[in-house]
Amino acid sequence: GIEVHTWYYEGRGGWWQYDERTCAEIESAYLATRRRIELLIAGFLYVVDFDSMVQTRRNDPHRRRRVKRDRVGIPDRKGVAGIRLP
Ligand code: V3L
C-alpha cells in the first residue's frame, strides 16, 4: 500500500531519512516489535534501539543520534542518507 511513515536520524537542524532499503529493514523490525536492530551502514555496524529511539555505532556508543518514525515529507527533512534535497 501507500507508505505513510518512514524513518529518520538526527542531523544538524533537521532530519535525514534513512536510505530506502534501511527504512524497510527498520520498519520490519519495528512492526515485529523487536527491541533493536543492527544495521550495516557505510561499513560500520549501528544499532537502532526502539525503546530509547536512538541510533548508536555498535563499537562506539558515544556516536549517538536520535531517530524517529514520522510521516513522509516532514518540513525539516534534510535529504536521504546524507544526500541533500535539491
Ligand atoms: N545513514 C547514512 N549515514 C549515516 C548514518 C545513517 N543512518 N548514521 C551516520 N551516518 P556517527 P549534518 C550524517 C554518517 O553518527 O550536516 C549525514 O548523513 C553521518 O552522516 O558519528 O550534520 C550527513 O551525511 C556521518 O557522516 O557515526 O546534518 C552528515 O552526517 C558519519 O556517518 C552531516 O549531516 C558519522 O556519524
CSV table of N, CA and C and ligand atoms in Angstrom, one decimal:
chain,number,residue,atom,x,y,z
A,1,GLY,N,0.8,-1.2,0.0
A,1,GLY,CA,0.0,0.0,0.0
A,1,GLY,C,0.9,1.3,0.0
A,2,ILE,N,0.2,2.4,0.1
A,2,ILE,CA,1.0,3.7,0.1
A,2,ILE,C,1.7,3.8,1.5
A,3,GLU,N,3.0,4.1,1.4
A,3,GLU,CA,3.8,4.2,2.6
A,3,GLU,C,3.6,5.6,3.2
A,4,VAL,N,3.1,5.6,4.4
A,4,VAL,CA,2.8,6.9,5.1
A,4,VAL,C,3.9,7.3,6.0
A,5,HIS,N,4.6,6.3,6.6
A,5,HIS,CA,5.6,6.6,7.6
A,5,HIS,C,7.0,6.1,7.1
A,6,THR,N,8.0,6.8,7.6
A,6,THR,CA,9.3,6.4,7.3
A,6,THR,C,10.2,6.7,8.5
A,7,TRP,N,11.5,6.5,8.3
A,7,TRP,CA,12.4,6.6,9.5
A,7,TRP,C,13.5,7.6,9.2
A,8,TYR,N,13.8,8.4,10.2
A,8,TYR,CA,14.8,9.5,10.2
A,8,TYR,C,15.8,9.3,11.3
A,9,TYR,N,17.0,9.8,11.0
A,9,TYR,CA,18.0,10.0,12.0
A,9,TYR,C,18.4,11.5,12.0
A,10,GLU,N,18.9,11.9,13.2
A,10,GLU,CA,19.1,13.3,13.5
A,10,GLU,C,20.3,13.9,12.8
A,11,GLY,N,20.1,15.0,12.2
A,11,GLY,CA,21.2,15.8,11.7
A,11,GLY,C,21.3,17.1,12.3
A,12,ARG,N,22.1,18.0,11.8
A,12,ARG,CA,22.2,19.4,12.4
A,12,ARG,C,21.1,20.2,11.8
A,13,GLY,N,20.1,20.5,12.7
A,13,GLY,CA,19.0,21.4,12.3
A,13,GLY,C,18.0,20.7,11.4
A,14,GLY,N,17.9,19.4,11.5
A,14,GLY,CA,16.9,18.7,10.7
A,14,GLY,C,17.1,17.2,10.8
A,15,TRP,N,16.4,16.5,10.0
A,15,TRP,CA,16.4,15.0,10.0
A,15,TRP,C,16.7,14.4,8.6
A,16,TRP,N,17.5,13.4,8.7
A,16,TRP,CA,17.9,12.7,7.4
A,16,TRP,C,17.0,11.4,7.4
A,17,GLN,N,16.5,11.2,6.2
A,17,GLN,CA,15.8,9.9,6.0
A,17,GLN,C,16.8,8.8,5.8
A,18,TYR,N,16.6,7.7,6.4
A,18,TYR,CA,17.4,6.5,6.1
A,18,TYR,C,17.2,6.2,4.6
A,19,ASP,N,18.2,5.5,4.0
A,19,ASP,CA,18.0,5.0,2.6
A,19,ASP,C,16.9,4.0,2.6
A,20,GLU,N,16.4,3.8,1.4
A,20,GLU,CA,15.1,3.1,1.2
A,20,GLU,C,15.2,1.6,1.8
A,21,ARG,N,16.3,1.0,1.5
A,21,ARG,CA,16.5,-0.4,2.0
A,21,ARG,C,16.5,-0.5,3.5
A,22,THR,N,17.3,0.5,4.1
A,22,THR,CA,17.4,0.5,5.6
A,22,THR,C,16.1,0.9,6.2
A,23,CYS,N,15.3,1.8,5.6
A,23,CYS,CA,14.0,2.1,6.1
A,23,CYS,C,13.1,0.9,6.2
A,24,ALA,N,13.2,0.1,5.1
A,24,ALA,CA,12.4,-1.1,5.1
A,24,ALA,C,12.8,-2.1,6.2
A,25,GLU,N,14.1,-2.2,6.4
A,25,GLU,CA,14.6,-3.1,7.5
A,25,GLU,C,14.1,-2.7,8.8
A,26,ILE,N,14.2,-1.3,9.1
A,26,ILE,CA,13.9,-0.8,10.4
A,26,ILE,C,12.4,-1.0,10.6
A,27,GLU,N,11.6,-0.7,9.6
A,27,GLU,CA,10.1,-0.7,9.7
A,27,GLU,C,9.7,-2.2,10.0
A,28,SER,N,10.3,-3.1,9.3
A,28,SER,CA,10.0,-4.5,9.5
A,28,SER,C,10.3,-5.0,10.9
A,29,ALA,N,11.4,-4.6,11.5
A,29,ALA,CA,11.8,-4.9,12.9
A,29,ALA,C,10.8,-4.3,13.9
A,30,TYR,N,10.5,-3.0,13.6
A,30,TYR,CA,9.6,-2.2,14.4
A,30,TYR,C,8.2,-2.9,14.5
A,31,LEU,N,7.7,-3.3,13.3
A,31,LEU,CA,6.4,-3.9,13.3
A,31,LEU,C,6.4,-5.2,13.9
A,32,ALA,N,7.5,-5.9,13.9
A,32,ALA,CA,7.6,-7.2,14.6
A,32,ALA,C,7.9,-7.1,16.1
A,33,THR,N,7.8,-5.8,16.6
A,33,THR,CA,8.0,-5.4,18.0
A,33,THR,C,9.4,-5.9,18.5
A,34,ARG,N,10.4,-6.0,17.7
A,34,ARG,CA,11.7,-6.2,18.2
A,34,ARG,C,12.2,-5.0,18.9
A,35,ARG,N,13.2,-5.2,19.9
A,35,ARG,CA,13.6,-4.1,20.7
A,35,ARG,C,14.7,-3.3,20.0
A,36,ARG,N,15.5,-4.0,19.1
A,36,ARG,CA,16.6,-3.3,18.5
A,36,ARG,C,16.9,-3.9,17.1
A,37,ILE,N,17.6,-3.2,16.3
A,37,ILE,CA,18.0,-3.9,15.0
A,37,ILE,C,19.4,-3.4,14.8
A,38,GLU,N,20.2,-4.3,14.2
A,38,GLU,CA,21.6,-3.9,13.8
A,38,GLU,C,21.6,-3.6,12.3
A,39,LEU,N,22.3,-2.6,12.0
A,39,LEU,CA,22.4,-2.2,10.5
A,39,LEU,C,23.8,-2.0,10.1
A,40,LEU,N,24.1,-2.4,8.9
A,40,LEU,CA,25.4,-2.1,8.4
A,40,LEU,C,25.3,-0.9,7.5
A,41,ILE,N,26.0,0.2,7.9
A,41,ILE,CA,25.9,1.5,7.2
A,41,ILE,C,27.3,2.0,6.9
A,42,ALA,N,27.6,2.0,5.6
A,42,ALA,CA,28.9,2.5,5.2
A,42,ALA,C,30.1,1.8,5.9
A,43,GLY,N,29.9,0.5,6.0
A,43,GLY,CA,31.0,-0.3,6.6
A,43,GLY,C,31.0,-0.4,8.1
A,44,PHE,N,30.1,0.3,8.8
A,44,PHE,CA,30.0,0.3,10.3
A,44,PHE,C,28.7,-0.3,10.7
A,45,LEU,N,28.8,-1.1,11.8
A,45,LEU,CA,27.6,-1.6,12.4
A,45,LEU,C,27.0,-0.6,13.4
A,46,TYR,N,25.7,-0.3,13.2
A,46,TYR,CA,25.0,0.6,14.0
A,46,TYR,C,23.8,-0.2,14.6
A,47,VAL,N,23.4,0.3,15.8
A,47,VAL,CA,22.2,-0.3,16.4
A,47,VAL,C,21.1,0.8,16.5
A,48,VAL,N,19.9,0.5,16.1
A,48,VAL,CA,18.7,1.3,16.4
A,48,VAL,C,18.0,0.6,17.5
A,49,ASP,N,17.8,1.3,18.6
A,49,ASP,CA,17.1,0.8,19.8
A,49,ASP,C,15.7,1.5,19.9
A,50,PHE,N,14.7,0.6,19.8
A,50,PHE,CA,13.3,1.2,19.7
A,50,PHE,C,12.8,1.6,21.1
A,51,ASP,N,13.4,1.2,22.2
A,51,ASP,CA,13.0,1.8,23.5
A,51,ASP,C,13.5,3.2,23.7
A,52,SER,N,14.7,3.4,23.4
A,52,SER,CA,15.3,4.8,23.6
A,52,SER,C,15.2,5.6,22.3
A,53,MET,N,14.9,5.0,21.2
A,53,MET,CA,14.8,5.7,19.9
A,53,MET,C,16.1,6.4,19.6
A,54,VAL,N,17.2,5.7,19.7
A,54,VAL,CA,18.4,6.3,19.3
A,54,VAL,C,19.2,5.3,18.4
A,55,GLN,N,20.0,5.8,17.6
A,55,GLN,CA,21.0,5.0,16.8
A,55,GLN,C,22.4,5.2,17.4
A,56,THR,N,23.1,4.2,17.6
A,56,THR,CA,24.5,4.3,18.1
A,56,THR,C,25.3,3.4,17.2
A,57,ARG,N,26.6,3.8,17.1
A,57,ARG,CA,27.6,2.9,16.5
A,57,ARG,C,27.9,1.8,17.4
A,58,ARG,N,27.9,0.6,17.0
A,58,ARG,CA,28.0,-0.5,18.0
A,58,ARG,C,29.3,-0.5,18.7
A,59,ASN,N,30.4,-0.2,18.1
A,59,ASN,CA,31.7,-0.2,18.8
A,59,ASN,C,32.1,1.1,19.3
A,60,ASP,N,31.1,2.1,19.3
A,60,ASP,CA,31.4,3.5,19.7
A,60,ASP,C,30.1,4.1,20.1
A,61,PRO,N,29.5,3.7,21.2
A,61,PRO,CA,28.2,4.1,21.6
A,61,PRO,C,28.1,5.6,21.9
A,62,HIS,N,29.2,6.3,22.0
A,62,HIS,CA,29.1,7.8,22.1
A,62,HIS,C,28.6,8.4,20.8
A,63,ARG,N,28.8,7.7,19.7
A,63,ARG,CA,28.2,8.3,18.5
A,63,ARG,C,26.7,7.9,18.5
A,64,ARG,N,26.0,8.8,18.9
A,64,ARG,CA,24.5,8.6,19.2
A,64,ARG,C,23.7,9.7,18.5
A,65,ARG,N,22.7,9.3,17.9
A,65,ARG,CA,21.7,10.2,17.3
A,65,ARG,C,20.3,9.7,17.6
A,66,ARG,N,19.5,10.7,17.8
A,66,ARG,CA,18.0,10.4,17.9
A,66,ARG,C,17.5,9.8,16.6
A,67,VAL,N,16.5,9.0,16.7
A,67,VAL,CA,15.8,8.5,15.4
A,67,VAL,C,14.3,8.8,15.7
A,68,LYS,N,13.6,8.8,14.6
A,68,LYS,CA,12.2,8.9,14.7
A,68,LYS,C,11.5,8.3,13.5
A,69,ARG,N,10.3,7.8,13.8
A,69,ARG,CA,9.4,7.3,12.8
A,69,ARG,C,8.3,8.4,12.6
A,70,ASP,N,8.3,8.9,11.4
A,70,ASP,CA,7.4,10.1,11.2
A,70,ASP,C,6.9,10.0,9.7
A,71,ARG,N,6.0,10.9,9.4
A,71,ARG,CA,5.4,10.9,8.1
A,71,ARG,C,6.4,11.2,7.0
A,72,VAL,N,6.2,10.7,5.8
A,72,VAL,CA,6.9,11.1,4.7
A,72,VAL,C,6.7,12.6,4.4
A,73,GLY,N,7.8,13.3,4.1
A,73,GLY,CA,7.7,14.7,3.7
A,73,GLY,C,7.5,15.7,4.8
A,74,ILE,N,8.1,15.4,6.0
A,74,ILE,CA,8.2,16.4,7.1
A,74,ILE,C,8.9,17.6,6.6
A,75,PRO,N,8.6,18.8,7.1
A,75,PRO,CA,9.2,20.0,6.6
A,75,PRO,C,10.7,20.1,6.9
A,76,ASP,N,11.2,19.6,8.0
A,76,ASP,CA,12.6,19.7,8.4
A,76,ASP,C,13.4,18.5,7.9
A,77,ARG,N,13.0,17.8,6.8
A,77,ARG,CA,13.8,16.8,6.3
A,77,ARG,C,14.9,17.3,5.4
A,78,LYS,N,16.1,16.9,5.7
A,78,LYS,CA,17.3,17.5,5.0
A,78,LYS,C,17.6,16.8,3.7
A,79,GLY,N,17.2,15.5,3.6
A,79,GLY,CA,17.5,14.7,2.5
A,79,GLY,C,17.5,13.2,2.9
A,80,VAL,N,18.2,12.4,2.1
A,80,VAL,CA,18.2,11.0,2.3
A,80,VAL,C,19.6,10.5,2.4
A,81,ALA,N,19.9,10.0,3.6
A,81,ALA,CA,21.2,9.3,3.9
A,81,ALA,C,22.4,10.2,3.5
A,82,GLY,N,22.3,11.5,3.8
A,82,GLY,CA,23.4,12.4,3.5
A,82,GLY,C,23.3,13.1,2.2
A,83,ILE,N,22.4,12.7,1.3
A,83,ILE,CA,22.2,13.4,0.0
A,83,ILE,C,21.1,14.5,0.2
A,84,ARG,N,21.6,15.7,0.1
A,84,ARG,CA,20.7,16.8,0.4
A,84,ARG,C,19.6,16.9,-0.6
A,85,LEU,N,18.4,17.4,-0.1
A,85,LEU,CA,17.3,17.7,-1.1
A,85,LEU,C,17.7,18.8,-2.0
A,86,PRO,N,17.3,18.8,-3.2
A,86,PRO,CA,17.6,19.9,-4.1
A,86,PRO,C,17.1,21.3,-3.6
B,1,V3L,N1,22.9,6.6,7.2
B,1,V3L,C1,23.8,7.2,6.5
B,1,V3L,N2,24.9,7.8,7.0
B,1,V3L,C2,25.0,7.8,8.4
B,1,V3L,C3,24.0,7.2,9.2
B,1,V3L,C4,22.9,6.6,8.6
B,1,V3L,N3,21.9,6.0,9.3
B,1,V3L,N4,24.4,7.4,10.5
B,1,V3L,C5,25.5,8.1,10.5
B,1,V3L,N5,25.9,8.3,9.2
B,1,V3L,P1,28.1,9.0,13.5
B,1,V3L,P2,24.6,17.3,9.1
B,1,V3L,C6,25.4,12.2,8.6
B,1,V3L,C7,27.1,9.1,8.8
B,1,V3L,O1,26.7,9.1,14.0
B,1,V3L,O2,25.1,18.4,8.2
B,1,V3L,C8,24.5,12.7,7.5
B,1,V3L,O3,24.0,11.7,6.7
B,1,V3L,C9,27.0,10.5,9.2
B,1,V3L,O4,26.3,11.2,8.1
B,1,V3L,O5,29.1,9.8,14.4
B,1,V3L,O6,25.4,17.3,10.4
B,1,V3L,C10,25.4,13.7,6.7
B,1,V3L,O7,26.0,13.0,5.6
B,1,V3L,C11,28.4,11.0,9.4
B,1,V3L,O8,29.0,11.4,8.2
B,1,V3L,O9,28.6,7.5,13.4
B,1,V3L,O10,23.1,17.3,9.3
B,1,V3L,C12,26.4,14.1,7.7
B,1,V3L,O11,26.2,13.4,8.9
B,1,V3L,C13,29.1,9.7,9.8
B,1,V3L,O12,28.2,8.6,9.4
B,1,V3L,C14,26.3,15.6,8.0
B,1,V3L,O13,24.9,15.9,8.4
B,1,V3L,C15,29.4,9.6,11.3
B,1,V3L,O14,28.2,9.6,12.0
